[in-house]
Short mmCIF file of C-alpha atoms in Angstrom, two decimals:
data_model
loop_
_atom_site.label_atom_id
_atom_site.label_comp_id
_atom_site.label_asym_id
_atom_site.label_seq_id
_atom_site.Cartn_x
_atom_site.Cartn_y
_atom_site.Cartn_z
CA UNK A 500 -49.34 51.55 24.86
CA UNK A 501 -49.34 51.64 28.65
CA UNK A 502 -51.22 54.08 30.06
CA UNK A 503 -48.20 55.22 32.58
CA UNK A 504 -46.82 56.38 29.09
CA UNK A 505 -49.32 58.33 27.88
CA UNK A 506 -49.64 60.04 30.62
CA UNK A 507 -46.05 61.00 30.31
CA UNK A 508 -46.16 62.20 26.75
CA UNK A 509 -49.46 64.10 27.62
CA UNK A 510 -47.65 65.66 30.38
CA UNK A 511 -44.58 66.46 28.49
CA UNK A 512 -46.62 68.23 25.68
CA UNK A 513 -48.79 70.29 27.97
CA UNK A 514 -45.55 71.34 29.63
CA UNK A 515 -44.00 72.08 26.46
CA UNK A 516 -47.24 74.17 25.99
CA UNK A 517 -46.75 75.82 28.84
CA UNK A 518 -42.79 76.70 28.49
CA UNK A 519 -43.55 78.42 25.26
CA UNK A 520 -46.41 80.97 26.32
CA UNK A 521 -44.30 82.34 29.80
CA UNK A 522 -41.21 81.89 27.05
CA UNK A 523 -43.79 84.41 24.41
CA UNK A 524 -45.14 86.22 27.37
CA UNK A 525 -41.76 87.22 28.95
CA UNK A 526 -40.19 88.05 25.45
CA UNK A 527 -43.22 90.13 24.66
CA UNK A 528 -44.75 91.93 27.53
CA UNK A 529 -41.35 92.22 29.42
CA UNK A 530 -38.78 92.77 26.71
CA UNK A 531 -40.34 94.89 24.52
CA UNK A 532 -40.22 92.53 21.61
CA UNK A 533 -42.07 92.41 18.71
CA UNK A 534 -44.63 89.62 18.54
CA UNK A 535 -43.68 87.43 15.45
CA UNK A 536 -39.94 87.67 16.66
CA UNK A 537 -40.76 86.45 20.60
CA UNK A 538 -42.62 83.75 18.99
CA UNK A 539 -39.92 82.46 16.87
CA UNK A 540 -37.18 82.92 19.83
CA UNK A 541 -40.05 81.06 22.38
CA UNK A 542 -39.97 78.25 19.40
CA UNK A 543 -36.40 77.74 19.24
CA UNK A 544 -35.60 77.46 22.87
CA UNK A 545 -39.14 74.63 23.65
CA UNK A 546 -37.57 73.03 20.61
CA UNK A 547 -34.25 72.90 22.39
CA UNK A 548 -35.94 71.80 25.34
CA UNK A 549 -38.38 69.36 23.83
CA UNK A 550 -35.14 67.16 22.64
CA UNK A 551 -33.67 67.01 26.21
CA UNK A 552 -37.20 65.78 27.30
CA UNK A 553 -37.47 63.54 24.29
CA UNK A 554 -33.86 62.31 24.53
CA UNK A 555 -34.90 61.81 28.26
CA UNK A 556 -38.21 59.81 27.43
CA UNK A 557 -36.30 57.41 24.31
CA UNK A 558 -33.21 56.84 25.94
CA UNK A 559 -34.24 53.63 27.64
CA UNK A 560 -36.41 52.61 24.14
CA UNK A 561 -32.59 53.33 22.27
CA UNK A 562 -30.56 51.29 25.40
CA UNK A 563 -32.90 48.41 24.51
CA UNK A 564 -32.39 48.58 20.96
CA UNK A 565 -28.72 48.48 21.34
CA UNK A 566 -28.65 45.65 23.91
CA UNK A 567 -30.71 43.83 21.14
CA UNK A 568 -28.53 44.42 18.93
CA UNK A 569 -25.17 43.25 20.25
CA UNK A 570 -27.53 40.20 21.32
CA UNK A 571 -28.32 39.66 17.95
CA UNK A 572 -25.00 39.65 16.95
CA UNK A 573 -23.86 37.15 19.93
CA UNK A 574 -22.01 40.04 21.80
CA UNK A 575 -22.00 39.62 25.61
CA UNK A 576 -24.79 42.37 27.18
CA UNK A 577 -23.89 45.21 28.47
CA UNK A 578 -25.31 45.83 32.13
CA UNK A 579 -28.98 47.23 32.16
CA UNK A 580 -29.10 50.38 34.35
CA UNK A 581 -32.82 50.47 33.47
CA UNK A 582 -34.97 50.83 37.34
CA UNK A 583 -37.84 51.92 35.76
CA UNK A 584 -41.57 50.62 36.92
CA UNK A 585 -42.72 51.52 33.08
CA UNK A 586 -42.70 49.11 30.41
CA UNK A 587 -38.98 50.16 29.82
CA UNK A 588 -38.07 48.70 32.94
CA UNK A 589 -40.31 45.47 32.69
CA UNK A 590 -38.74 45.06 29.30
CA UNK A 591 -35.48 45.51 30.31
CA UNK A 592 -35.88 42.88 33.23
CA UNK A 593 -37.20 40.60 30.87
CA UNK A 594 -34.26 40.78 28.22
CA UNK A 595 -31.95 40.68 31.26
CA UNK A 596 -34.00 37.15 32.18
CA UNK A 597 -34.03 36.06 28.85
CA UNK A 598 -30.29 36.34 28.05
CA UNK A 599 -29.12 34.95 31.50
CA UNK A 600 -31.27 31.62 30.65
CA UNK A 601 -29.58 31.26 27.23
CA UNK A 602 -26.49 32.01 27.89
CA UNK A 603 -26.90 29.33 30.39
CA UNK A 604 -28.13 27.39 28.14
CA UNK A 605 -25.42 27.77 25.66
CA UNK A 606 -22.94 27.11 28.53
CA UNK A 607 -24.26 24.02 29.00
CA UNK A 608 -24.34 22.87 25.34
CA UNK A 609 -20.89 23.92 25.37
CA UNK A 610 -19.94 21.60 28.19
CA UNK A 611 -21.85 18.35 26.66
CA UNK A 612 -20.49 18.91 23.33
CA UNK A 613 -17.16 19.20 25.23
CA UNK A 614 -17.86 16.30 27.59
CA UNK A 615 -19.39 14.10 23.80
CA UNK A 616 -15.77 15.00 21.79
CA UNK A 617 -13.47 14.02 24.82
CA UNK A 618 -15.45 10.65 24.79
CA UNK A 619 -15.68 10.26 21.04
CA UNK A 620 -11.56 11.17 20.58
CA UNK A 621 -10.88 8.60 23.49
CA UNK A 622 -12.83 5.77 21.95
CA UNK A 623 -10.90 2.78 20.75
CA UNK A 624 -13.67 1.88 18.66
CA UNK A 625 -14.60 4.03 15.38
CA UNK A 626 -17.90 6.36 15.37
CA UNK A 627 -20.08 7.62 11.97
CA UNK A 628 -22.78 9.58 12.60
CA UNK A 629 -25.26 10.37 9.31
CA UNK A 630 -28.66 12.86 9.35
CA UNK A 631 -31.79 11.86 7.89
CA UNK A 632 -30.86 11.78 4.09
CA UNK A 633 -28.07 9.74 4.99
CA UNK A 634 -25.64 12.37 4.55
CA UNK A 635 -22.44 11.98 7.02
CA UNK A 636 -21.96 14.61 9.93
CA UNK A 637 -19.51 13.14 11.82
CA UNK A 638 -16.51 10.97 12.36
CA UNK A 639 -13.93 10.61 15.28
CA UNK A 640 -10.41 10.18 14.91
CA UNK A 641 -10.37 6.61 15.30
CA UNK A 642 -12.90 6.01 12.18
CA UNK A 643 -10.67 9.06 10.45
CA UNK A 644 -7.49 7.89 10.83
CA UNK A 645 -8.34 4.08 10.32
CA UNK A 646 -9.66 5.33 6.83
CA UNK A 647 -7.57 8.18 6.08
CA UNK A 648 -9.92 9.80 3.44
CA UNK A 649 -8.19 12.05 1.42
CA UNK A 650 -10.85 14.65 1.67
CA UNK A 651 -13.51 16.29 4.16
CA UNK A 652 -16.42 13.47 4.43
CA UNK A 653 -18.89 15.29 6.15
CA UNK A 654 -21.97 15.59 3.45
CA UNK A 655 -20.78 12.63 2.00
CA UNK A 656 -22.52 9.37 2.29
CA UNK A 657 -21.40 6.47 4.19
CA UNK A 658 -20.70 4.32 1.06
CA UNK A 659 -17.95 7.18 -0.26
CA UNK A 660 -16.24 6.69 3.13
CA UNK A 661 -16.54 2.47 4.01
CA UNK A 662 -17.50 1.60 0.51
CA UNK A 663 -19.24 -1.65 2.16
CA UNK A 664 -22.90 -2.22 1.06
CA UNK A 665 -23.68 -4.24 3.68
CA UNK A 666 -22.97 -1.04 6.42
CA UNK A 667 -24.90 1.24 3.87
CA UNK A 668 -27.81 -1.08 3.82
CA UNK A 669 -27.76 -1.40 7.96
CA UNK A 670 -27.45 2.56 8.39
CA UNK A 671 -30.79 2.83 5.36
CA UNK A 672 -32.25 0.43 7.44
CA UNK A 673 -32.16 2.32 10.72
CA UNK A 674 -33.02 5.79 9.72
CA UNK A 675 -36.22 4.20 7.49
CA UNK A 676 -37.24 1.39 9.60
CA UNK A 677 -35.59 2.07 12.87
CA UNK A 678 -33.98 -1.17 12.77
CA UNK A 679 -30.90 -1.83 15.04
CA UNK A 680 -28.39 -4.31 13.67
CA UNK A 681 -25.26 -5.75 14.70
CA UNK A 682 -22.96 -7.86 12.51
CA UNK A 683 -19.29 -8.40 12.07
CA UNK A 684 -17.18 -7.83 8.55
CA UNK A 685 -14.37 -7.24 6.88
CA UNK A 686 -13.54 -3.91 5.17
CA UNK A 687 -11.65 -4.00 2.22
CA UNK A 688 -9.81 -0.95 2.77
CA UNK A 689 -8.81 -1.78 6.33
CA UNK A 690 -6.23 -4.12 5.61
CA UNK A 691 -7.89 -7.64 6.49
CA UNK A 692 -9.13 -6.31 9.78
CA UNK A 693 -12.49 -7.84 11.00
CA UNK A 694 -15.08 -5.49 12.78
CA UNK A 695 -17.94 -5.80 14.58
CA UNK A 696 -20.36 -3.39 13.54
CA UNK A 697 -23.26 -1.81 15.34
CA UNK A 698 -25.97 -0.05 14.11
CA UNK A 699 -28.49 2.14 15.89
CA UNK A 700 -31.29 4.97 15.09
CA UNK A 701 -31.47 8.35 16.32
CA UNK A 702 -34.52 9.60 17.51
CA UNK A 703 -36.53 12.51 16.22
CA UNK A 704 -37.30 15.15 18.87
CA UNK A 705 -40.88 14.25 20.08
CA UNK A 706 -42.28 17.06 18.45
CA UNK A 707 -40.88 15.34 15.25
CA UNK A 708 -41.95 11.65 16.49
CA UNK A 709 -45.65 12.04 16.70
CA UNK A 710 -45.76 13.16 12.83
CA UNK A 711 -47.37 9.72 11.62
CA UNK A 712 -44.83 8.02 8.66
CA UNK A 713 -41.95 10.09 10.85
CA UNK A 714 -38.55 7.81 10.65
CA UNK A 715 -35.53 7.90 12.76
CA UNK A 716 -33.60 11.72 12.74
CA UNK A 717 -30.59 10.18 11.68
CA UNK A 718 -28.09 6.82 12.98
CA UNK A 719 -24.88 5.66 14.72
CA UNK A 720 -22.44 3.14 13.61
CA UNK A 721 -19.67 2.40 16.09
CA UNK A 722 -16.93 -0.17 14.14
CA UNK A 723 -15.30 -2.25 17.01
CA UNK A 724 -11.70 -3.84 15.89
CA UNK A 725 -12.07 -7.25 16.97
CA UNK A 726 -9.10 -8.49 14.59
CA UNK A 727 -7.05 -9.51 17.77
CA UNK A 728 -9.94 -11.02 19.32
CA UNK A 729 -10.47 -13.41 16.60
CA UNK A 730 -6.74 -14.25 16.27
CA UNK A 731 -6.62 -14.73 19.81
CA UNK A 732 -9.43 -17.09 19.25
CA UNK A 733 -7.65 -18.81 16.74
CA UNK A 734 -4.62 -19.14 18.29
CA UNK A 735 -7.06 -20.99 21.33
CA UNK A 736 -8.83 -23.35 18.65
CA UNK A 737 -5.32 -24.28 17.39
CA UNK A 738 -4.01 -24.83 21.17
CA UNK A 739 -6.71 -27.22 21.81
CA UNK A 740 -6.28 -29.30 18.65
CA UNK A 741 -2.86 -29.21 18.93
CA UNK A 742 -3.20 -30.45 22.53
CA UNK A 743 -5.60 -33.26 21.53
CA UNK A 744 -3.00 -34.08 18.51
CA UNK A 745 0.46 -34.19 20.78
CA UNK A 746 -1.56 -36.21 23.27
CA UNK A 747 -3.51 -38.61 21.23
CA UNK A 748 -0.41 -40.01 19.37
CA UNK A 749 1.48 -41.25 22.39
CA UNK A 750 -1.59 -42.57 24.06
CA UNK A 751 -3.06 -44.31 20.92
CA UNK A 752 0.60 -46.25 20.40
CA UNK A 753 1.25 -46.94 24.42
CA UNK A 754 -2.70 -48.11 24.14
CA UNK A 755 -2.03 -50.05 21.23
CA UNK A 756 1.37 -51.87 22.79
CA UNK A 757 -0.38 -52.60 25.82
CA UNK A 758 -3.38 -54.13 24.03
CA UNK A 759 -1.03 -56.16 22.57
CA UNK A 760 1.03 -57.09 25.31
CA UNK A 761 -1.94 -58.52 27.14
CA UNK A 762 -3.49 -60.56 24.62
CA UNK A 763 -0.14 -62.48 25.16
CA UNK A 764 2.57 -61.13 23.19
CA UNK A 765 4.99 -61.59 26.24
CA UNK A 766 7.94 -63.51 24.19
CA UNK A 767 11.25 -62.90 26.16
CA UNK A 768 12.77 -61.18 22.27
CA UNK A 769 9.26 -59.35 21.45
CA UNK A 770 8.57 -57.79 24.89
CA UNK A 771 11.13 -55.73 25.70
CA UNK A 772 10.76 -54.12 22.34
CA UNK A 773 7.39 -53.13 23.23
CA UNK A 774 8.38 -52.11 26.93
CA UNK A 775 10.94 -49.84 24.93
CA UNK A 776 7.99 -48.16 22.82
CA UNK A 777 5.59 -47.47 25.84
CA UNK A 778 8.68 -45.95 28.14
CA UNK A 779 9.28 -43.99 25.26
CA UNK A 780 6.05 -42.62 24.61
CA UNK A 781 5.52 -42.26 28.48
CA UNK A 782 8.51 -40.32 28.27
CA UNK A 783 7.24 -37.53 25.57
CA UNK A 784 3.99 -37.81 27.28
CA UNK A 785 5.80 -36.35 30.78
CA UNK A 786 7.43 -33.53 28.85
CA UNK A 787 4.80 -32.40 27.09
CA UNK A 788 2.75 -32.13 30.35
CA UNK A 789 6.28 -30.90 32.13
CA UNK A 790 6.21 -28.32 29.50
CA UNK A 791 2.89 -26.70 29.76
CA UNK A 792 3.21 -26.72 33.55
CA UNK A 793 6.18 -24.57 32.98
CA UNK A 794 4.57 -22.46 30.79
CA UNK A 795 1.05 -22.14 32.86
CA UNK A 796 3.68 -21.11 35.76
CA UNK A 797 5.59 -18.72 34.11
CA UNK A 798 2.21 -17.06 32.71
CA UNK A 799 0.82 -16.94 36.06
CA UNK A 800 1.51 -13.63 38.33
CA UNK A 801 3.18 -16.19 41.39
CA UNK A 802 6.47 -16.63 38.71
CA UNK A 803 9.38 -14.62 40.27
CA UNK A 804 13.24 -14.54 39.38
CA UNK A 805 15.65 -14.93 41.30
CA UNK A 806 17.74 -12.63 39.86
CA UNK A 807 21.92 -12.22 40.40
CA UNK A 808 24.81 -10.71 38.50
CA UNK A 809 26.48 -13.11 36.25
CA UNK A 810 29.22 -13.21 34.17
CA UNK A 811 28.05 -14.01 30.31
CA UNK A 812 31.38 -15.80 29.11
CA UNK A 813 31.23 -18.12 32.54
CA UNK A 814 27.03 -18.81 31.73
CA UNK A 815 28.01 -19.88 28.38
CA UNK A 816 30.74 -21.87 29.34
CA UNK A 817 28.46 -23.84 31.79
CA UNK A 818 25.96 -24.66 29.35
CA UNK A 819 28.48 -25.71 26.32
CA UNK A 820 29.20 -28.40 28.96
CA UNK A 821 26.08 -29.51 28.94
CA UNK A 822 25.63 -29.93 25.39
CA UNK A 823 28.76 -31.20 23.85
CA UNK A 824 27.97 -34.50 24.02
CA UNK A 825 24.81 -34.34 21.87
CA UNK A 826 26.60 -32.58 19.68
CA UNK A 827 29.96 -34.82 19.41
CA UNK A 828 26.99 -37.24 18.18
CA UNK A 829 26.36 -36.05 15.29
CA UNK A 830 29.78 -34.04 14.52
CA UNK A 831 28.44 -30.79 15.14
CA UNK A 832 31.15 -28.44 16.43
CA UNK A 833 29.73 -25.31 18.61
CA UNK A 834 32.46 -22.10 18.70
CA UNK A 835 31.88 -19.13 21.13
CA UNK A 836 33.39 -15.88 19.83
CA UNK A 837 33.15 -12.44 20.94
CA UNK A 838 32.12 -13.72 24.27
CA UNK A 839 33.87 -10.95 26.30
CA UNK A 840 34.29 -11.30 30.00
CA UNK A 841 33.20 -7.88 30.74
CA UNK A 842 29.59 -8.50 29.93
CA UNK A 843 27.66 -8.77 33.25
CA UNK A 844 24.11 -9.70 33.24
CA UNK A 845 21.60 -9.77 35.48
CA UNK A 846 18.67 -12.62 35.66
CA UNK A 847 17.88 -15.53 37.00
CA UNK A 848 21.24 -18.31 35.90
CA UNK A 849 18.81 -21.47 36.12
CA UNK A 850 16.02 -19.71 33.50
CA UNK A 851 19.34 -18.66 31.38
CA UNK A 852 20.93 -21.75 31.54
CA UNK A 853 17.87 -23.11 30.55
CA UNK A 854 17.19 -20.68 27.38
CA UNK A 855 20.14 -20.87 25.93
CA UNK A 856 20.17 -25.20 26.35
CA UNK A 857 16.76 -24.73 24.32
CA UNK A 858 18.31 -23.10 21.44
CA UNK A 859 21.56 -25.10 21.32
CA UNK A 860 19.16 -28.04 21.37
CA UNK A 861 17.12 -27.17 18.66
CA UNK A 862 20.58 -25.78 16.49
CA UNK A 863 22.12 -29.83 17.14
CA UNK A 864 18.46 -31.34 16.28
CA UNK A 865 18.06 -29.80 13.45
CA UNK A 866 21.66 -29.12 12.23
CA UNK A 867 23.51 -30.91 9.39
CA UNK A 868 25.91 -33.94 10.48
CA UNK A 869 29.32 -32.33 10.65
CA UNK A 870 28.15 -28.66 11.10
CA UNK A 871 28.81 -25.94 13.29
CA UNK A 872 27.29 -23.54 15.97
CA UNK A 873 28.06 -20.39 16.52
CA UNK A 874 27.39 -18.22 19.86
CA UNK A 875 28.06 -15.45 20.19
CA UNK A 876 27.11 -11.43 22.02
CA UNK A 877 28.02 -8.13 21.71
CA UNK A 878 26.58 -5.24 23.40
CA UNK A 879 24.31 -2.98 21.52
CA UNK A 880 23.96 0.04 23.96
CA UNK A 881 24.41 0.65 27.31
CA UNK A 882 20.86 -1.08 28.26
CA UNK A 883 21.38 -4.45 26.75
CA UNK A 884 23.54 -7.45 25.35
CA UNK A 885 22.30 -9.26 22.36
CA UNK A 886 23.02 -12.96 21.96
CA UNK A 887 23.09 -14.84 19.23
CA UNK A 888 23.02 -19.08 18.51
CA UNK A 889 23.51 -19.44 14.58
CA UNK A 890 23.48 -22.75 12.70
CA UNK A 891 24.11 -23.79 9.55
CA UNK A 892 21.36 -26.47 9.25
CA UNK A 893 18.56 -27.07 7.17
CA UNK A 894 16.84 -23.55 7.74
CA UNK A 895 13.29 -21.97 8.36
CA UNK A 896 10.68 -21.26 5.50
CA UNK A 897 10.24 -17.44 5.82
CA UNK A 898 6.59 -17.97 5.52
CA UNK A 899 6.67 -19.88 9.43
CA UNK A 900 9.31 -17.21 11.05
CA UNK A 901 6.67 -15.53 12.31
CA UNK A 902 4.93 -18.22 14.17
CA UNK A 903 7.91 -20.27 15.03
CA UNK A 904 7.47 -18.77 19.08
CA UNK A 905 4.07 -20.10 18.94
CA UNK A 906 2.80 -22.79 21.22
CA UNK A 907 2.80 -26.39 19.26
CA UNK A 908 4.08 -24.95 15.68
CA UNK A 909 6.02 -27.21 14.02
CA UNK A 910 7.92 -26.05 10.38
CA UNK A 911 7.94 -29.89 9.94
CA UNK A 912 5.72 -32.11 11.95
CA UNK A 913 6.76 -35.09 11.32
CA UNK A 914 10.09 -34.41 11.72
CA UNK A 915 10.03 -32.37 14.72
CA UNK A 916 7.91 -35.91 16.70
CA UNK A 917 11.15 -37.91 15.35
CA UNK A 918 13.43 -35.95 17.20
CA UNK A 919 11.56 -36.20 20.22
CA UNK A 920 10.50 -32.06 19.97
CA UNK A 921 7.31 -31.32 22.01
CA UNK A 922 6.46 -27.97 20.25
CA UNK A 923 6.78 -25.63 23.31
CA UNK A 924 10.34 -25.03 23.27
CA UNK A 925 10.06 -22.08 21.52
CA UNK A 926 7.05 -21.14 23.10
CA UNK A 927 8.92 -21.41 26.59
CA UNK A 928 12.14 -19.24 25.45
CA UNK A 929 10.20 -16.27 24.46
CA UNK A 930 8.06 -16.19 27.92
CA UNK A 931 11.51 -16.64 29.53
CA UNK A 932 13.07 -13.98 27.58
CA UNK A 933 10.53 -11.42 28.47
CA UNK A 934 10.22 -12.09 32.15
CA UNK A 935 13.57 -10.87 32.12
CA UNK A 936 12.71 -7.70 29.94
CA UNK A 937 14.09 -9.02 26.76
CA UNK A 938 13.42 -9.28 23.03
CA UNK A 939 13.74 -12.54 21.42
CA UNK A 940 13.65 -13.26 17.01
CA UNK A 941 14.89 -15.40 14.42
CA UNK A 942 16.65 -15.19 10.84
CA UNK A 943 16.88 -17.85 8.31
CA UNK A 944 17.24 -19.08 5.16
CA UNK A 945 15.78 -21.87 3.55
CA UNK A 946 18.75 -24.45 3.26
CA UNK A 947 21.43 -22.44 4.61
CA UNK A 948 20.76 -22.26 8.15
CA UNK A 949 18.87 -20.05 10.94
CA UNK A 950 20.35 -17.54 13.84
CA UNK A 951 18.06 -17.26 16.56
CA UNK A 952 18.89 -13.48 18.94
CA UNK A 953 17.61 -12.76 22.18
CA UNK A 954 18.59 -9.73 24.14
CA UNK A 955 19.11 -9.28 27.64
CA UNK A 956 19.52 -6.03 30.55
CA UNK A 957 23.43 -5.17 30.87
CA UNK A 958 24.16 -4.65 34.50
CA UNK A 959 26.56 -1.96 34.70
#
C-alpha cells in the first residue's frame, strides 16, 4: 500500500479519535450527561461521521470498480473525474490509457475486417479458408453461391463442401507441410466448369512459429473459373486448324493443276479444264481471305456505321432483286409477307443489304429444288423489329444450332465446300447484327427446314 494512503487512514482514525472525546467531553462536562449515555451518543454521531470519511476515502476505489466493470462487459467508459496524485488517480490514468489503446485497437480490427469482406464479396474468384485441424471458417459468396450447400459449412471440412480429393489433399498438404500448390480441375458439382485452383498456408503467429514441429495455422484456396478461358482457347485452336484446313485444300488442288500443267499437259481440250479448276479455287481462296478481312475490320474499334433511316419493305425489296436469279435456278420461290411499310429502321443499308443477302443465300444453297422462302417482320415492342428468313430445306441438327454463328462451322463439310460456302457467313451476320445493337438466332428441324431471326432498333 502506498504510503500517501496510510497516512490518510492514520490520519482519518486519529481524527475520528479525536471527534469522539470533544463529542464525550462536551456531552459530559457541558451537558450534564451521564457518562455511559455521552459515550454511546459520541459513538453514534463518529460512526455517522466515519462513513462520510470512509465513503469519501472508497469512492474513487468503487468508481474504478464500476468502470471495470462496464469494461468487462464491453460497455463504452464512462469519463474518469479521478485528479488524484494517489494511486487512485495513477490507476485511473492508467485504465483511461489502457481503454483508449484498445478501443483503438478494436477500431482498427473493425476497419480491416471491413476493408477483408468488401474484397472477399467483390472477388470473382471463390475463397475457403480452413484452421489448423482442417476445419472450414470461411467462405465468400462466390464459393457459396457456386456450391449452394444446403447447410452452414463452417466446422465442416473441405471435402463435405468440394467433395474433390485432390483439393483436400492440396489444403492437408499446406497446413502439414506448408506446401503451396496450384493445379487446375474439374468439380463435379459445378456443372463441367474447369478451375484453377490455388493453394497456400497460413502462417502461425511467430510466437507460434518458433515451436520446433509447428505447421502452418491454417490455408487458403482461391478457385478461379477459367471455363471461358479454356473455351476461348478452344475456339482459337479450332480457328487455326480450320484456317490451315480452308486454305490447304485450294492451294494443294491449284498446286497440283499447275504441277501438271507444266510438265506439259497444255492440250488445247485438257487445258482449259484445268485453267477452269485453278480460277476456281483462286476464286474461294479470295473470299475466304475477303471474308476474314471483313471480319478482322468489323472486330476492330476503327468499324463505324453509317447509319440512316430506311424503310424495311423498300430494303427488302432491293435485295429480293438481287437474289431472284439464284433462286429461279433451282425453282425456289421467295414470298415477303407482313412486310409493312411503316417499319422504319435505322442502320447502315449497305451492312443490311448485305445481312439479309447472307441468309437468303444460305436459305437457296441449302434449300430443296422447288421450295420456298419466306421473309418476313413484325414489330415486337416499341424498341425493335424482328426479321425473319424461313426455308423449308434440308434443316439443322439441333445438336450444331448452337455453334452454327461460329467462325468455320460447317453442319456438313463436304457439302458446304460444294456449294462454294467459306464458313464465315454466319460468323459475319452475327458481328453485323450486333454492331447495330441487335440479336441474331436460329430454329430448325432436322428435314423440315430452318428460320433464321435477327432483330433490329425501330426508329420511331
Amino acid at each position: 500500500m502506498n504510503i500517501r494512503f496510510q497516512w490518510k487512514l492514520m490520519f482519518s482514525f486519529i481524527l475520528l479519535f479525536i471527534f469522539f472525546l470533544l463529542i464525550q467531553g462536551y456531552l459530559t462536562y457541558s451537558l450534564k450527561k451521564p457518562f455511559f449515555f455521552a459515550s454511546l451518543l459520541s459513538l453514534f454521531i463518529t460512526s455517522i461521521i466515519a462513513f462520510i470519511l470512509l465513503r469519501f476515502l472508497t469512492q474513487p476505489l468503487d468508481d474504478l470498480m464500476d468502470i471495470l466493470k462496464r469494461l468487462t462487459l464491453g460497455h463504452r467508459r464512462k469519463e474518469l473525474l479521478i485528479d488524484s496524485k494517489d494511486e487512485f488517480g495513477f490507476l485511473a490514468k492508467a485504465i483511461s490509457e489502457m481503454d483508449a489503446q484498445l478501443r483503438n485497437k478494436i477500431e482498427e480490427i473493425s476497419k480491416e475486417k471491413g476493408t477483408l469482406q468488401t474484397i472477399l464479396k467483390g472477388m470473382a474468384e471463390g475463397v475457403l479458408v480452413v484452421d489448423e485441424k482442417n476445419h472450414i471458417i470461411m467462405i465468400n459468396d462466390t464459393l457459396r453461391t457456386l456450391f449452394s450447400p444446403s447447410t452452414e459449412v463452417v466446422d465442416k471440412t473441405p471435402l463435405e463442401l468440394i467433395r474433390h480429393t485432390e483439393l483436400e489433399g492440396a489444403i492437408h498438404k499446406a497446413i502439414q507441410e506448408g506446401k503451396n500448390s496450384s493445379f487446375e480441375l474439374t468439380l463435379p458439382t459445378s456443372l463441367g466448369k474447369i478451375f484453377e485452383v490455388n493453394v497456400v498456408g497460413i502462417l502461425p503467429p511467430p510466437e507460434e512459429e518458433q515451436k520446433e514441429g509447428h505447421g502452418m495455422s491454417g490455408a487458403i484456396a482461391v478457385l478461379h473459373d477459367i471455363s471461358r478461358l479454356k473455351e476461348l482457347e478452344k475456339i482459337r485452336q479450332d480457328f487455326v486448324a480450320n484456317v490451315s484446313h480452308e486454305l490447304r485444300t485450294p492451294l494443294t488442288t491449284i498446286k497440283g493443276y499447275t504441277e501438271t500443267l507444266l510438265d506439259g499437259a497444255l492440250k488445247e481440250e485438257v487445258a482449259p479444264q484445268f485453267l477452269q479448276v485453278i480460277q476456281k479455287h483462286t476464286d474461294r481462296l479470295a473470299k475466304i481471305v475477303e471474308d476474314l478481312l471483313t471480319l478482322s475490320k468489323i472486330e476492330s474499334k476503327e468499324f463505324l456505321l453509317k447509319k440512316e433511316k430506311l424503310y424495311l419493305s423498300e430494303l427488302i425489296d432491293d435485295v429480293l432483286d438481287f437474289v431472284k436469279e439464284g433462286a429461279k435456278k433451282k425453282k425456289i420461290s421467295i414470298d415477303a409477307v407482313h412486310i409493312s411499310s411503316s417499319f422504319i429502321i435505322e442502320g447502315d443499308r449497305n451492312i443490311l443489304e448485305q445481312i439479309l443477302i447472307n441468309l437468303l443465300d444460305n436459305a437457296i444453297k441449302y434449300g430443296r429444288e422447288g421450295g420456298k422462302i419466306t421473309i418476313s417482320a413484325n414489330q415486337k415492342d416499341q424498341k425493335e423489329i424482328e426479321v425473319s428468313v424461313r426455308d423449308n430445306g434440308i434443316g439443322i441438327p439441333q445438336e450444331d444450332l448452337p455453334r452454327i454463328f461460329e467462325r468455320f462451322y460447317r453442319v456438313d463439310k463436304g457439302r458446304s465446300q460444294e456449294l462454294g460456302g467459306t464458313g464465315l457467313g454466319l460468323s459475319i451476320v452475327k458481328h453485323l447484327i450486333s454492331a447495330h445493337g441487335g440479336r441474331v438466332w436460329a430454329e430448325s428441324q432436322l428435314g423440315e427446314g430452318s428460320t433464321f431471326y435477327f432483330t433490329l432498333p425501330f426508329h420511331i
